[in-house]
CSV table of C-alpha atoms in Angstrom, one decimal:
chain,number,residue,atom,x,y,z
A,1130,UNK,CA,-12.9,17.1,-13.6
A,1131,UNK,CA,-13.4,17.1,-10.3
A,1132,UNK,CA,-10.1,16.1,-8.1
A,1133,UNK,CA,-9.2,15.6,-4.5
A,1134,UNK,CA,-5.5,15.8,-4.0
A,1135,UNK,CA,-4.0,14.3,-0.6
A,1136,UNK,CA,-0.3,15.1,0.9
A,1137,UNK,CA,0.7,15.5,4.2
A,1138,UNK,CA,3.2,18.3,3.4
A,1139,UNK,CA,1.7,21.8,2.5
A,1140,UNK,CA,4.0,22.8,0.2
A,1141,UNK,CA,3.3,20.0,-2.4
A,1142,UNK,CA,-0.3,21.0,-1.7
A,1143,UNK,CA,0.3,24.3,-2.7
A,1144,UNK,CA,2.1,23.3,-5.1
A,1145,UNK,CA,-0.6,20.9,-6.8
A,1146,UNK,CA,-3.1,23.9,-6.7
A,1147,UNK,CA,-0.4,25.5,-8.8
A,1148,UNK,CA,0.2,23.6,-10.9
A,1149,UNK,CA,-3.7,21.9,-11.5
A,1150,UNK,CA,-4.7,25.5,-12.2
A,1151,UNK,CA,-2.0,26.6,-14.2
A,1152,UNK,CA,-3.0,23.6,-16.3
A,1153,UNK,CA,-6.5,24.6,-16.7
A,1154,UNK,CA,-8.5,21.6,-13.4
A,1155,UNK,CA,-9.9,24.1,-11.4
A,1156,UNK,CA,-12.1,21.7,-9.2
A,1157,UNK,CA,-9.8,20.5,-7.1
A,1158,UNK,CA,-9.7,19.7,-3.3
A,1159,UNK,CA,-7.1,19.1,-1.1
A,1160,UNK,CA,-7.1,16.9,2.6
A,1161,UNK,CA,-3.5,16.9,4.6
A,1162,UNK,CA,-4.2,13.6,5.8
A,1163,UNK,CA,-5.9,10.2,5.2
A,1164,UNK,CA,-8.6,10.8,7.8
A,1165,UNK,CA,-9.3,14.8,6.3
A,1166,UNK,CA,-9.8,13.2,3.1
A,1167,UNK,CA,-12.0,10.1,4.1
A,1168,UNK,CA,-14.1,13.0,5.4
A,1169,UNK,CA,-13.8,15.0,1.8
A,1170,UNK,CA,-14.8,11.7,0.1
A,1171,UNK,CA,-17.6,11.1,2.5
A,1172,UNK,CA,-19.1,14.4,2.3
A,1173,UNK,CA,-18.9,15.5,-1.8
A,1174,UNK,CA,-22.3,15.7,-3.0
A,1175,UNK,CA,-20.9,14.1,-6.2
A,1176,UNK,CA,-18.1,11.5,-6.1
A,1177,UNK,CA,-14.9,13.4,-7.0
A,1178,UNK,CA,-13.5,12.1,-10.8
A,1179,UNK,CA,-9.7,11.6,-9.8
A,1180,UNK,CA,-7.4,11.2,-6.8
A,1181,UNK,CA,-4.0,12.3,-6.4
A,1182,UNK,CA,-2.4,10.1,-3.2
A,1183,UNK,CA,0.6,10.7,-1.4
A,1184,UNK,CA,2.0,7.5,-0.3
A,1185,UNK,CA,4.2,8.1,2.6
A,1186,UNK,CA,1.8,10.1,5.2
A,1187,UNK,CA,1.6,9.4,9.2
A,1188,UNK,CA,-0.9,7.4,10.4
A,1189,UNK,CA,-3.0,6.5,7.2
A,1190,UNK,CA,-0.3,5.7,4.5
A,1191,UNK,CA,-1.8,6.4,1.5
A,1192,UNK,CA,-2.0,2.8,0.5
A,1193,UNK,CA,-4.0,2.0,3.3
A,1194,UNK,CA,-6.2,5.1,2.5
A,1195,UNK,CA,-6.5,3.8,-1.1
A,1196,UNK,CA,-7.7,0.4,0.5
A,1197,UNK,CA,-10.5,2.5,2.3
A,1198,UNK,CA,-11.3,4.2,-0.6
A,1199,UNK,CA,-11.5,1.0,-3.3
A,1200,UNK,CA,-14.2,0.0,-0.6
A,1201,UNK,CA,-16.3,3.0,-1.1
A,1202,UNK,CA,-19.3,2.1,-3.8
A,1203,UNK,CA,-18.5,5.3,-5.1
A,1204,UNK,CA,-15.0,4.6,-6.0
A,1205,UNK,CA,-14.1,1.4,-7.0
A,1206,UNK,CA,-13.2,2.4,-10.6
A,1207,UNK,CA,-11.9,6.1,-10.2
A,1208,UNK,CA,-8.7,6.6,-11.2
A,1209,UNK,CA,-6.3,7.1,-8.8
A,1210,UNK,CA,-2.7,8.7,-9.1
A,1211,UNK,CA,0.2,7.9,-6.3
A,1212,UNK,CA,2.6,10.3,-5.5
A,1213,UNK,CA,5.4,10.0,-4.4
A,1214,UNK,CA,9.0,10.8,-3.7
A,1215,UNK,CA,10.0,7.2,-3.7
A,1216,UNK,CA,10.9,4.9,-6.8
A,1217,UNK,CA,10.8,1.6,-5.1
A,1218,UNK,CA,9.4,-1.1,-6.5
A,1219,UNK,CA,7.8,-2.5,-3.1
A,1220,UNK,CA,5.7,0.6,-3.5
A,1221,UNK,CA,5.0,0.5,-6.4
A,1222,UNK,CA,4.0,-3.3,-6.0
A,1223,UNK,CA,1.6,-2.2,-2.8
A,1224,UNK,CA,0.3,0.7,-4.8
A,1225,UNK,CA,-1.2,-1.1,-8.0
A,1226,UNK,CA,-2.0,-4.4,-5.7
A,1227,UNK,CA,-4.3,-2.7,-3.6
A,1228,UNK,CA,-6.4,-0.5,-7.0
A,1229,UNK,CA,-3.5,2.6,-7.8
A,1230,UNK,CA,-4.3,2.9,-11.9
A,1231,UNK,CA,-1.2,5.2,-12.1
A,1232,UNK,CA,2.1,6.1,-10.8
A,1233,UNK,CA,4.0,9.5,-10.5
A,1234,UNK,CA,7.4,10.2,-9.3
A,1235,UNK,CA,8.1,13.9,-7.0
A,1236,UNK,CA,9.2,16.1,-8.1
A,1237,UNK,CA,6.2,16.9,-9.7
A,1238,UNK,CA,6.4,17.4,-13.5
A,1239,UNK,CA,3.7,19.4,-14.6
A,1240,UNK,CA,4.0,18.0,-18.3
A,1241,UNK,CA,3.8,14.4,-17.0
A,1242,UNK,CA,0.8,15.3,-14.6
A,1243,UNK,CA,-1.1,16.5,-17.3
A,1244,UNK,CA,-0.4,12.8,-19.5
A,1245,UNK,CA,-2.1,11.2,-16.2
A,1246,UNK,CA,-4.8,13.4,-15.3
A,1247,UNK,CA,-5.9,13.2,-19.5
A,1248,UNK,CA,-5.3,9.3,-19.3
A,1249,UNK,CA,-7.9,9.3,-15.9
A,1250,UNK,CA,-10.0,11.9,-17.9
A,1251,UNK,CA,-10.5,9.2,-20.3
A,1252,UNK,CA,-11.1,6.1,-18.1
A,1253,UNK,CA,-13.9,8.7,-16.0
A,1254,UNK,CA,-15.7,9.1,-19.3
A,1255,UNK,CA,-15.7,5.5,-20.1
A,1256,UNK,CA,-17.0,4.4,-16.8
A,1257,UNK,CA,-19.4,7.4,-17.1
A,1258,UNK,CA,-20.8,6.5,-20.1
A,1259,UNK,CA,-19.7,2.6,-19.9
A,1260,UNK,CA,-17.9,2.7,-23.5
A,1261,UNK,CA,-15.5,-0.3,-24.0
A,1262,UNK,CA,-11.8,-0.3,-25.1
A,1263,UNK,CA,-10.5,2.4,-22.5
A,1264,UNK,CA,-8.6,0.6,-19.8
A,1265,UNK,CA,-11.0,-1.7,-18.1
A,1266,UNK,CA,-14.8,-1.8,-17.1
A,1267,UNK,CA,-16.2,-2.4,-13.8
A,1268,UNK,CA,-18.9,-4.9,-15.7
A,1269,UNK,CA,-21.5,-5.4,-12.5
A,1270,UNK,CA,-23.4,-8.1,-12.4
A,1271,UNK,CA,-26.3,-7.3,-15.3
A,1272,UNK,CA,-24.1,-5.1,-17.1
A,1273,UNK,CA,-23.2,-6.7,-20.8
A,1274,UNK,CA,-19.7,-6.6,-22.2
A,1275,UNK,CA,-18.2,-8.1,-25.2
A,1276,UNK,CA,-16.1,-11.0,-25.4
A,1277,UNK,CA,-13.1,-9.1,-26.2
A,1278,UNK,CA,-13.2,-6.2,-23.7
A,1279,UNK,CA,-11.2,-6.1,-20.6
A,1280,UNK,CA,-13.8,-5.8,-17.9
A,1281,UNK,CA,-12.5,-5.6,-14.5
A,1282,UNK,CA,-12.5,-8.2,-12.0
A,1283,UNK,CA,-13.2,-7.0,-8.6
A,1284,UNK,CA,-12.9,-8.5,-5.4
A,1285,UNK,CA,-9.6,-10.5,-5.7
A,1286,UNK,CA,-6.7,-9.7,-4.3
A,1287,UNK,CA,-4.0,-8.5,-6.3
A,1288,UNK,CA,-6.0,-8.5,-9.5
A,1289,UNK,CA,-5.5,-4.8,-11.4
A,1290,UNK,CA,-7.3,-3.3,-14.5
A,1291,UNK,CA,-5.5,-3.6,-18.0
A,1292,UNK,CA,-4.7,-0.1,-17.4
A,1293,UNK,CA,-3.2,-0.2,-14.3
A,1294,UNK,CA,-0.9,-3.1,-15.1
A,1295,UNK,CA,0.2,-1.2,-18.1
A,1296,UNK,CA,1.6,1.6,-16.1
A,1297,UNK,CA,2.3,-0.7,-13.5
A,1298,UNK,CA,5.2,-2.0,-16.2
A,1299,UNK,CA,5.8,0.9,-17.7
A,1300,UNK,CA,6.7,2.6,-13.7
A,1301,UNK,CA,9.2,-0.7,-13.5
A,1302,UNK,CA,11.6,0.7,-15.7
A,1303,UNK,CA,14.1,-1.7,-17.7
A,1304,UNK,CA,15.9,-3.1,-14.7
A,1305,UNK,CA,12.9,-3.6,-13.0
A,1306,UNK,CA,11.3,-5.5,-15.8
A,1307,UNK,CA,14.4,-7.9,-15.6
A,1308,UNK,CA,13.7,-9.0,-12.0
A,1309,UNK,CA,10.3,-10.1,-12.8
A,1310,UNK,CA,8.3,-12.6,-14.9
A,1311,UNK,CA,5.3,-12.8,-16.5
A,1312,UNK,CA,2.7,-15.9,-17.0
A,1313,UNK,CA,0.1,-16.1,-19.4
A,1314,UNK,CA,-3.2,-17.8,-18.5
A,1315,UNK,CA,-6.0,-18.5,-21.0
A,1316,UNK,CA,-9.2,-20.2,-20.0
A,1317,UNK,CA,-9.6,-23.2,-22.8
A,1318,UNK,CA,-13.0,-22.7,-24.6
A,1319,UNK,CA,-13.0,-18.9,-23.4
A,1320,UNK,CA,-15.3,-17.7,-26.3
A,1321,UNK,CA,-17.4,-20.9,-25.9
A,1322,UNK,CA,-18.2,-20.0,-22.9
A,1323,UNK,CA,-19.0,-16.9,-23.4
A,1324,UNK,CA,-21.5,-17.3,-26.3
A,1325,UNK,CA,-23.0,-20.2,-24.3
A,1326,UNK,CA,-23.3,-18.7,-20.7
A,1327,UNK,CA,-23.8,-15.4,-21.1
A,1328,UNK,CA,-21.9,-11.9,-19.6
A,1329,UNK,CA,-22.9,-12.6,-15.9
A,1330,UNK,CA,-21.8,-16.1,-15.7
A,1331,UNK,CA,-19.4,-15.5,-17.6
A,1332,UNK,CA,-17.8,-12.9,-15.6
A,1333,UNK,CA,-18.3,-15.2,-12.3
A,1334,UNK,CA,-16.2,-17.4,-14.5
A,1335,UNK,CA,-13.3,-14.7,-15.0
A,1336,UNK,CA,-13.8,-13.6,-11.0
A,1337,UNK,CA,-13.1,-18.2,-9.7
A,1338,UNK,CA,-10.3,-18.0,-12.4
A,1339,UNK,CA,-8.7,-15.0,-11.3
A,1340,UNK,CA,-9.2,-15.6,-7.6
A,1341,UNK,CA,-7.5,-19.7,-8.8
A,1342,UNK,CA,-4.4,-17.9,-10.4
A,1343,UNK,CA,-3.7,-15.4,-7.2
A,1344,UNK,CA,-4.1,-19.0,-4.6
A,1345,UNK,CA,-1.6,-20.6,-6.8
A,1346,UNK,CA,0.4,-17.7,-6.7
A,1347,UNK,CA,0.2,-15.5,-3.4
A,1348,UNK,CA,3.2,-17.3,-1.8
A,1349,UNK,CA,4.9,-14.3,-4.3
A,1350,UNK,CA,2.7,-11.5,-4.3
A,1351,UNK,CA,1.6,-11.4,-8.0
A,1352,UNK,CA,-0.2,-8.6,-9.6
A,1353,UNK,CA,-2.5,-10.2,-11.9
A,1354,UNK,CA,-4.7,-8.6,-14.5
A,1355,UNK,CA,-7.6,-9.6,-16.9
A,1356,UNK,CA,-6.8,-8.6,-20.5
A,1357,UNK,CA,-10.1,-9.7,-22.3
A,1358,UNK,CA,-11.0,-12.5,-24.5
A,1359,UNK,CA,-10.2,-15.0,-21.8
A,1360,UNK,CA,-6.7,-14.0,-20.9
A,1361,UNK,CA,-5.0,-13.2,-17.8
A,1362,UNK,CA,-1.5,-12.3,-17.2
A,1363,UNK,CA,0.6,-12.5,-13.3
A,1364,UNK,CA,4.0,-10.7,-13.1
A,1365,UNK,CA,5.3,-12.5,-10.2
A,1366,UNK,CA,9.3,-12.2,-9.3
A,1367,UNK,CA,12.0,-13.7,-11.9
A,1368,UNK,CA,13.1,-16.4,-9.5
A,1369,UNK,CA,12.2,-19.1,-8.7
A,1370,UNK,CA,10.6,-19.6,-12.1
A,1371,UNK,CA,7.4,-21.2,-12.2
A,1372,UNK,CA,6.5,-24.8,-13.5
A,1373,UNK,CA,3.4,-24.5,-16.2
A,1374,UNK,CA,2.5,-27.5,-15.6
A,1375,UNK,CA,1.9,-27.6,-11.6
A,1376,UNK,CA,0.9,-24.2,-12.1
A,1377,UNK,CA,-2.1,-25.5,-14.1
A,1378,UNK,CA,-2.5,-28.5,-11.7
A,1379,UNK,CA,-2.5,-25.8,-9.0
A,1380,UNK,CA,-5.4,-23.8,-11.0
A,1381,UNK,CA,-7.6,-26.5,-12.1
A,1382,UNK,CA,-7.7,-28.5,-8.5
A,1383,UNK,CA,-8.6,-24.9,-6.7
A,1384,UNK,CA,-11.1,-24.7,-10.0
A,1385,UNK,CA,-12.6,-27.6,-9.4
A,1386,UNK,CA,-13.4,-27.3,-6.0
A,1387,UNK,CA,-14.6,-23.7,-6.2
A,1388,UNK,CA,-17.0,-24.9,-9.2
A,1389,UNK,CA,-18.1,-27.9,-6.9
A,1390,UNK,CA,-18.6,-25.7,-4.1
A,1391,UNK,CA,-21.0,-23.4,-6.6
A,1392,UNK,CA,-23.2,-26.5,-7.3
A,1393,UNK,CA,-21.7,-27.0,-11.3
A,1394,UNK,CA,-21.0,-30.7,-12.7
A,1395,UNK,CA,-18.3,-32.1,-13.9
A,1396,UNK,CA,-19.5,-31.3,-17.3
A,1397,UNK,CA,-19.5,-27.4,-16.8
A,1398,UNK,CA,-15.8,-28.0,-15.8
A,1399,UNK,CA,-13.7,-25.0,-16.6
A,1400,UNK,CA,-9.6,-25.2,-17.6
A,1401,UNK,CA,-7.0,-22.9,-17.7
A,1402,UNK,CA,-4.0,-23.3,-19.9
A,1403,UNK,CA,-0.6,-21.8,-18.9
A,1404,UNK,CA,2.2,-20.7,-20.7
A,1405,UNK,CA,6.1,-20.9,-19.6
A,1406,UNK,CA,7.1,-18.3,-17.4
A,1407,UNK,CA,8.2,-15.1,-20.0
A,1408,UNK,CA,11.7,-13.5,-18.1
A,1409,UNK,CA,12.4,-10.0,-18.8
A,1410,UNK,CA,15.2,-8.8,-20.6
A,1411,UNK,CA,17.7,-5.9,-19.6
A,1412,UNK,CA,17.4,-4.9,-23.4
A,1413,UNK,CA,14.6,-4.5,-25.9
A,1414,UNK,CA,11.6,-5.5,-23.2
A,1415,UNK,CA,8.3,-3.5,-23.1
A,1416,UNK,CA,5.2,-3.8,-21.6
A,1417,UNK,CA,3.3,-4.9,-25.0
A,1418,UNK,CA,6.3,-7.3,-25.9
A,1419,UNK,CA,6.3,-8.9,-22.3
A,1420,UNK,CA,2.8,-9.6,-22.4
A,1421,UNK,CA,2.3,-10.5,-25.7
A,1422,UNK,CA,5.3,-13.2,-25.3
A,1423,UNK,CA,3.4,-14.6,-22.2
A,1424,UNK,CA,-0.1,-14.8,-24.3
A,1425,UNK,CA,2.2,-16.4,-26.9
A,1426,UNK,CA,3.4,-18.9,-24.9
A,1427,UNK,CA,0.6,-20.7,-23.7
A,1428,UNK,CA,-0.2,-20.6,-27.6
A,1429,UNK,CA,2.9,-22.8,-28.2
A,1430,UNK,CA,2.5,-25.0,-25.4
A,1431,UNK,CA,-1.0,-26.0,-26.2
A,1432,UNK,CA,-0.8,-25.7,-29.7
A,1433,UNK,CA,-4.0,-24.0,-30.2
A,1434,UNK,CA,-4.6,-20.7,-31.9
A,1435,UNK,CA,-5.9,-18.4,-29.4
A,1436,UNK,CA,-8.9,-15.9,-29.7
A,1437,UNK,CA,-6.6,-13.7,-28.9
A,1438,UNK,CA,-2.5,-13.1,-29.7
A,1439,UNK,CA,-2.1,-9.6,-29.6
A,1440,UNK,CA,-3.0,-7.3,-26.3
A,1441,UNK,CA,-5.0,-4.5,-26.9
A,1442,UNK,CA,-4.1,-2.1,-24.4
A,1443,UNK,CA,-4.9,1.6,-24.7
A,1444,UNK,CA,-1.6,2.6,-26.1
A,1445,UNK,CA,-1.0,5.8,-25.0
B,1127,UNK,CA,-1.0,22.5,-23.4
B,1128,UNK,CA,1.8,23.2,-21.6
B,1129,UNK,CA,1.3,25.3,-18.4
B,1130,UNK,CA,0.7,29.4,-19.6
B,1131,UNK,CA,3.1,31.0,-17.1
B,1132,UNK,CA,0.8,34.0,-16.1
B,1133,UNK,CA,1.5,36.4,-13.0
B,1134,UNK,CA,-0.3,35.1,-11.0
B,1135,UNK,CA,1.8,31.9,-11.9
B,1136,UNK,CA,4.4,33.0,-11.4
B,1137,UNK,CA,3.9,34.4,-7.8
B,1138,UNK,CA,2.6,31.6,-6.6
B,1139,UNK,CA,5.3,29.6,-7.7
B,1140,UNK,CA,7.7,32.0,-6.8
B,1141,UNK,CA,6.3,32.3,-3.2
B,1142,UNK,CA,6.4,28.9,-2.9
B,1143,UNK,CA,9.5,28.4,-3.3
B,1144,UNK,CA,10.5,31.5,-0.5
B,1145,UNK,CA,8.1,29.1,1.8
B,1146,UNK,CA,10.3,25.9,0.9
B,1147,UNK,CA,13.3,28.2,1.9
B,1148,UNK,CA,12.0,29.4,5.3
B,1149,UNK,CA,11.3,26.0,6.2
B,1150,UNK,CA,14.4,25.0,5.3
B,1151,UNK,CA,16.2,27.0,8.1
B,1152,UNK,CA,13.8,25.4,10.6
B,1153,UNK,CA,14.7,22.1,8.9
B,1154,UNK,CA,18.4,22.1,9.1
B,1155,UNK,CA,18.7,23.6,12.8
B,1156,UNK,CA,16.3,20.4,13.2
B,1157,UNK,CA,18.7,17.8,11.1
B,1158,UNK,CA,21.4,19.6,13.5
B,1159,UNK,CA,19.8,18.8,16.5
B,1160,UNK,CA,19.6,14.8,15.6
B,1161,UNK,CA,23.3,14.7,14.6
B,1162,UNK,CA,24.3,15.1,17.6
B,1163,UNK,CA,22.5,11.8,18.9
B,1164,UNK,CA,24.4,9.9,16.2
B,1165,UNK,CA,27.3,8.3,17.9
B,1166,UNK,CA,24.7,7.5,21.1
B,1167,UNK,CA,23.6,3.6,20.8
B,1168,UNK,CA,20.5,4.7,22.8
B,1169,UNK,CA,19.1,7.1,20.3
B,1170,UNK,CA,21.1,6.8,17.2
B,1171,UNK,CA,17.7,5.0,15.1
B,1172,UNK,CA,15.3,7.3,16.8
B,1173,UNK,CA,17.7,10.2,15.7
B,1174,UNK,CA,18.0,8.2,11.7
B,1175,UNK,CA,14.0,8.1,12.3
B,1176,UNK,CA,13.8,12.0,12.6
B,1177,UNK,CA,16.1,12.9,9.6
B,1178,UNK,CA,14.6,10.6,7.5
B,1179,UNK,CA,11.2,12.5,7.8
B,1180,UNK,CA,12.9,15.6,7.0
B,1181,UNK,CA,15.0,14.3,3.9
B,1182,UNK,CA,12.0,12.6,2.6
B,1183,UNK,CA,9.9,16.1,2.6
B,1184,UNK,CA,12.8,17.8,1.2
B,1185,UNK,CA,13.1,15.1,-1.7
B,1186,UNK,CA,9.2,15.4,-2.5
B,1187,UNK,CA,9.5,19.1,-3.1
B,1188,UNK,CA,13.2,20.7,-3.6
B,1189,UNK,CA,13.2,19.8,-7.3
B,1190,UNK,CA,10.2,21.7,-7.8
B,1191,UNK,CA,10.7,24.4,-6.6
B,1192,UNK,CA,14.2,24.9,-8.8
B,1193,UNK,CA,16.4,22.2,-6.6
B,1194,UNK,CA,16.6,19.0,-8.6
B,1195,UNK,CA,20.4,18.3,-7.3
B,1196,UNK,CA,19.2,19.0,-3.7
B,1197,UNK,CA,16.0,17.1,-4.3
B,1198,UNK,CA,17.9,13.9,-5.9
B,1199,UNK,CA,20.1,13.4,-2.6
B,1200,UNK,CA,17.3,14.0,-0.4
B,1201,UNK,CA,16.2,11.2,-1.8
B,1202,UNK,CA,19.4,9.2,-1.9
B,1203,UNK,CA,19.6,10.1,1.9
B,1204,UNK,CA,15.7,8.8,2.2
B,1205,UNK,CA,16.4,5.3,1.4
B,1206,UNK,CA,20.0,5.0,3.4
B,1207,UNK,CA,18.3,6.3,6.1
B,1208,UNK,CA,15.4,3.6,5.6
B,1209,UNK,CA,18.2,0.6,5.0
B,1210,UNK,CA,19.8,1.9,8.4
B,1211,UNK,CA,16.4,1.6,10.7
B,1212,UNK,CA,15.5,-1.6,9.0
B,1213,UNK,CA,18.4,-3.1,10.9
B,1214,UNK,CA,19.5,-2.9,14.5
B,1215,UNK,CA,22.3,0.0,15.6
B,1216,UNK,CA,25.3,-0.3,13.7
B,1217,UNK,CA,27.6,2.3,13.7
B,1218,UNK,CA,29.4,1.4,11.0
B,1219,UNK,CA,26.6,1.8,8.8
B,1220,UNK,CA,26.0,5.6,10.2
B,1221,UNK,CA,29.1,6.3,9.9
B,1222,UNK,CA,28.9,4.8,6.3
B,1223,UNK,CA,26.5,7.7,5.7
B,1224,UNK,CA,27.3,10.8,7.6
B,1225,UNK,CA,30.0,12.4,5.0
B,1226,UNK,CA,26.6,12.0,2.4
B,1227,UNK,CA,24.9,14.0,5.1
B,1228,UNK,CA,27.5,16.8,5.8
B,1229,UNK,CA,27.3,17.5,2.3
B,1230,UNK,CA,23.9,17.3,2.0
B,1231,UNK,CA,23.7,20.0,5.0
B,1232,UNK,CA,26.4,21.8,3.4
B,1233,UNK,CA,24.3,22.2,-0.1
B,1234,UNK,CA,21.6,23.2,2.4
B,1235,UNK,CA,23.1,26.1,3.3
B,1236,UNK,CA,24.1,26.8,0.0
B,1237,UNK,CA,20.4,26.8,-1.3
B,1238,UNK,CA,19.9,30.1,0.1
B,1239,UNK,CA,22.1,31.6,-2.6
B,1240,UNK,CA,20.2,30.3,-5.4
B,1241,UNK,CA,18.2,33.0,-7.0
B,1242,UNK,CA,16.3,31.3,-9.6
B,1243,UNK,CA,12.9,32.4,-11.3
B,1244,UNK,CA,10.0,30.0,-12.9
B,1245,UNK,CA,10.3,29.5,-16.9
B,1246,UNK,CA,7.9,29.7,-18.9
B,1247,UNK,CA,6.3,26.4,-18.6
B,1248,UNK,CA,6.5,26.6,-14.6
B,1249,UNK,CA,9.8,24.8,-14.0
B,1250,UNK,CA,13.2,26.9,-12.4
């Protein structure tokens, strides 16, 4: 696996070399700044397989590098791993907002670097060879994907892979968990629409929904992610909580005009159910529990039974 | 797999470490230097700016290389120095941090008696 490692400070450099040898990745490259490694990325003969980021660097933070390089053809999907010597949430936030799929704390663990870089391994491969159920797929326009998988939606702000939000919780820790919420969103129909439109306008469908759920939400900063099967989840702050029902007014007018704006008829209208704003809990709240609560929820306020209860993301 | 802790390992880690070290003399004549700008109102933050920088590279790599205590209030240090040039001068608020960061120079110092080695699996 090929990986480009970026820090400003030497030392950790030296020390990723270390340690990424010592643990058997031997491809590995290494930029001191954002601008050395724009230059690595630009001049690889073959698109590296992972990036390691620092986030605090001068100049080009390594967020806004990471917004560089999510715009790069080449890299929309690789995984990349933030490091940093910083726990706080706003970076995290930032980091899995603007593409991050992972999250690791200095001092650098070798142990826990090895979990990440076998966890990116994986989601390489599946993009490599496009197999479903690891994390999510990119799913370009042509490409076909199953009702059920996780594809990711790109292009809208805010929105993460499966993956990524995973971690994204998991990074939180319990405390953080109990300052945010989490919404459930299923689009009514879902597998109808599907069967009847096909992948490609199906996954236009996924990309005006997801783009609907971060207007009726940005005034909060979300992170928002597409779990399959029709189902979307935003983890927005704990307070002020969220009313389901203006929140699916919110989501059906922007709907509605974005499908009009397309050229679709009333007919081909397309509706998003929401569930009641899920709260974390100090105790016995995990990233599966939190989201399966927020599926379940727009379950009982609709009173439907959903394609889909149960998350299936890559437990790890 | 764990990381095989093999010479050449073990020198680089060990070297790395003797490099953390040096810099560290550089470092706290630095963190010195801006303490004495403190108690000015004219260059307190810029001074707050400057030792920031230094804490934060300290806390990304002293519990690495076999400092995790030295490490952890680098990084206490980090954010009190971030809450402090979010805000206009306040000297109250420095003050509120400057027996954290006579300690923290103090354990410094004492860093240089540490003789520690790389375990097995690469830790100190």
């Amino acid at each position: 696996m090929k990986i480009l490692a970026v820090d400003d400070e030497p030392l950790i450099l030296r020390l990723l070399e270390t340690t990424l040898k010592g643990l058997g990745y031997s491809e590995n490259t290494f930029a001191e700044s954002g601008a050395e490694a724009l230059k690595c990325l630009n001049a690889a003969p073959e698109p590296f397989d992972c990036i390691l980021l620092d986030i605090r660097m001068p100049n080009l933070s390594g967020i806004d590098l990471l917004k560089q390089i999510r715009q790069l053809p080449s890299y929309r999907s690789t995984p990349v791993i933030m490091l940093t010597a910083l726990s706080e949430k706003s970076y995290i936030d930032e980091s899995f907002a603007n593409g991050a799929t992972d999250y690791l704390t200095k001092p650098l663990d070798a142990t826990e670097l090895l979990a990440r870089l076998r966890v990116a391994r994986l989601l390489c491969e599946a993009n490599t060879n496009q197999q479903p159920s690891v994390g999510a797929l990119p799913a370009r326009e042509g490409e076909k994907f199953d009702f059920s998988d996780a594809i990711q939606i790109e292009d809208v702000p805010r929105v993460v892979n499966s993956l990524a939000m995973e971690n994204y919780l998991l990074q939180l820790g319990r405390l953080g968990m109990f300052k945010l919420g989490t919404i459930g969103f299923q689009i009514r129909n879902a597998n109808g629409l599907y069967a009847h439109e096909g992948c490609d306008e199906f996954r236009e469908i996924l990309t005006d929904v997801a783009d609907c759920i971060f207007e009726a939400t940005r005034a909060v900063n979300p992170v928002i992610s597409y779990l399959g099967s029709g189902c979307f989840i935003a983890i927005v702050p704990r307070s002020p909580n969220f009313s389901s029902e203006d929140l699916e007014d919110l989501i059906t007018t922007h709907l509605v005009n974005y499908r009009t704006e397309e050229g679709f008829d009333a007919e081909d209208e397309v509706r998003v159910l929401v569930g009641e704003q899920i709260n974390g809990s100090l105790f016995g709240s995990s990233p599966l529990k939190i989201i399966d609560q927020a599926l379940e929820s727009v379950q009982k306020r609709h009173a439907f039974v959903p394609s889909r209860v149960s998350t299936r993301l890559m437990a790890i | 797999m764990t990381m095989a802790m093999t010479k050449e390992l073990y020198d680089a880690l060990k070297d790395i470490r003797e490099s953390f070290l040096n810099d560290l003399v550089n470092q706290i004549g630095q963190m010195e230097e801006f303490c004495k700008y403190l108690d000015d109102p004219d260059y307190a933050l810029p001074a707050i700016v400057g030792l920031q920088g230094i804490v934060h590279k300290i806390s990304g790599i002293a519990g690495s290389v076999g400092f995790p205590k030295l490490g952890e209030e680098a990084g206490r240090l980090d954010i009190a120095f971030g809450e402090i040039v979010q805000e206009p001068y306040d000297a109250a608020s420095i003050d509120a941090v400057r027996g954290q960061l006579e300690s923290f120079l103090y354990r410094l110092e004492d860093a240089f008696e540490e003789k520690l080695v790389p375990t097995e699996d690469g830790r100190f």
